[in-house]
Tab-separated table of C-alpha atoms in Angstrom:
chain	number	residue	atom	x	y	z
G	1	MET	CA	-13.965	-4.913	-7.272
G	2	GLN	CA	-15.305	-8.351	-6.535
G	3	ASN	CA	-18.695	-6.691	-4.975
G	4	PHE	CA	-18.830	-4.510	-7.841
G	5	LEU	CA	-18.431	-7.615	-10.347
G	6	GLU	CA	-20.993	-9.727	-8.620
G	7	LYS	CA	-23.713	-6.720	-8.754
G	8	LEU	CA	-23.124	-6.436	-12.254
G	9	ASP	CA	-23.513	-10.363	-12.700
G	10	ASP	CA	-26.897	-9.990	-11.205
G	11	LEU	CA	-27.689	-6.856	-13.048
G	12	ALA	CA	-27.313	-8.322	-16.042
G	13	ASP	CA	-28.127	-12.007	-15.107
G	14	ILE	CA	-24.770	-13.858	-15.549
G	15	LYS	CA	-24.740	-17.203	-14.437
G	16	ASN	CA	-22.145	-18.812	-16.417
G	17	GLU	CA	-19.551	-21.342	-14.826
G	18	ASN	CA	-16.920	-20.751	-17.614
G	19	ALA	CA	-14.609	-17.542	-16.445
G	20	LEU	CA	-13.822	-16.771	-20.072
G	21	ALA	CA	-17.757	-16.721	-21.209
G	22	ARG	CA	-18.730	-14.745	-17.852
G	23	MET	CA	-15.911	-11.804	-18.863
G	24	LEU	CA	-17.273	-11.911	-22.027
G	25	GLU	CA	-20.958	-11.266	-21.465
G	26	ARG	CA	-19.650	-8.194	-18.576
G	27	VAL	CA	-17.916	-7.213	-21.868
G	28	ALA	CA	-20.865	-7.111	-23.881
G	29	PHE	CA	-23.200	-5.462	-21.080
G	30	ILE	CA	-20.792	-3.076	-20.488
G	31	PHE	CA	-20.754	-1.623	-24.026
G	32	MET	CA	-24.397	-1.872	-24.171
G	33	ILE	CA	-24.707	0.602	-21.791
G	34	LEU	CA	-22.030	2.557	-22.989
G	35	MET	CA	-24.079	2.390	-26.395
G	36	PHE	CA	-27.187	3.547	-25.019
G	37	VAL	CA	-25.548	6.496	-23.027
G	38	SER	CA	-23.650	7.697	-26.013
G	39	ALA	CA	-26.251	7.432	-28.488
G	40	PRO	CA	-27.342	10.858	-28.292
G	41	HIS	CA	-24.302	12.230	-27.972
G	42	SER	CA	-22.017	10.911	-30.952
G	43	ILE	CA	-22.718	8.445	-33.506
G	44	ALA	CA	-18.945	7.489	-34.059
G	45	ALA	CA	-19.000	6.500	-29.851
G	46	THR	CA	-22.170	4.262	-30.797
G	47	GLN	CA	-20.970	2.585	-33.691
G	48	ILE	CA	-17.691	1.600	-31.643
G	49	ALA	CA	-19.573	0.531	-28.643
G	50	TRP	CA	-21.995	-1.728	-30.792
G	51	LEU	CA	-19.624	-3.394	-32.478
G	52	THR	CA	-16.916	-4.259	-29.244
G	53	GLY	CA	-20.191	-5.341	-27.888
G	54	MET	CA	-21.201	-7.623	-30.558
G	55	PHE	CA	-17.546	-8.459	-31.112
G	56	ALA	CA	-17.768	-9.679	-27.726
G	57	TRP	CA	-20.899	-11.510	-27.974
G	58	PHE	CA	-19.616	-13.187	-30.816
G	59	ILE	CA	-16.836	-14.710	-29.291
G	60	ARG	CA	-18.563	-15.736	-26.266
């Protein structure tokens, strides 16, 4: 799991020292990817992914 998180941090260019901020940036990035994947299939899923990602980004 640690290796996956390190690869995700490299992909999203996450370099925060604070663990909470790092986790929230990961959540926002994952929901951004989910938004792009679900866009052609479901408007509701796209909106939920966008709102959740924006909420995580706002909290960060």
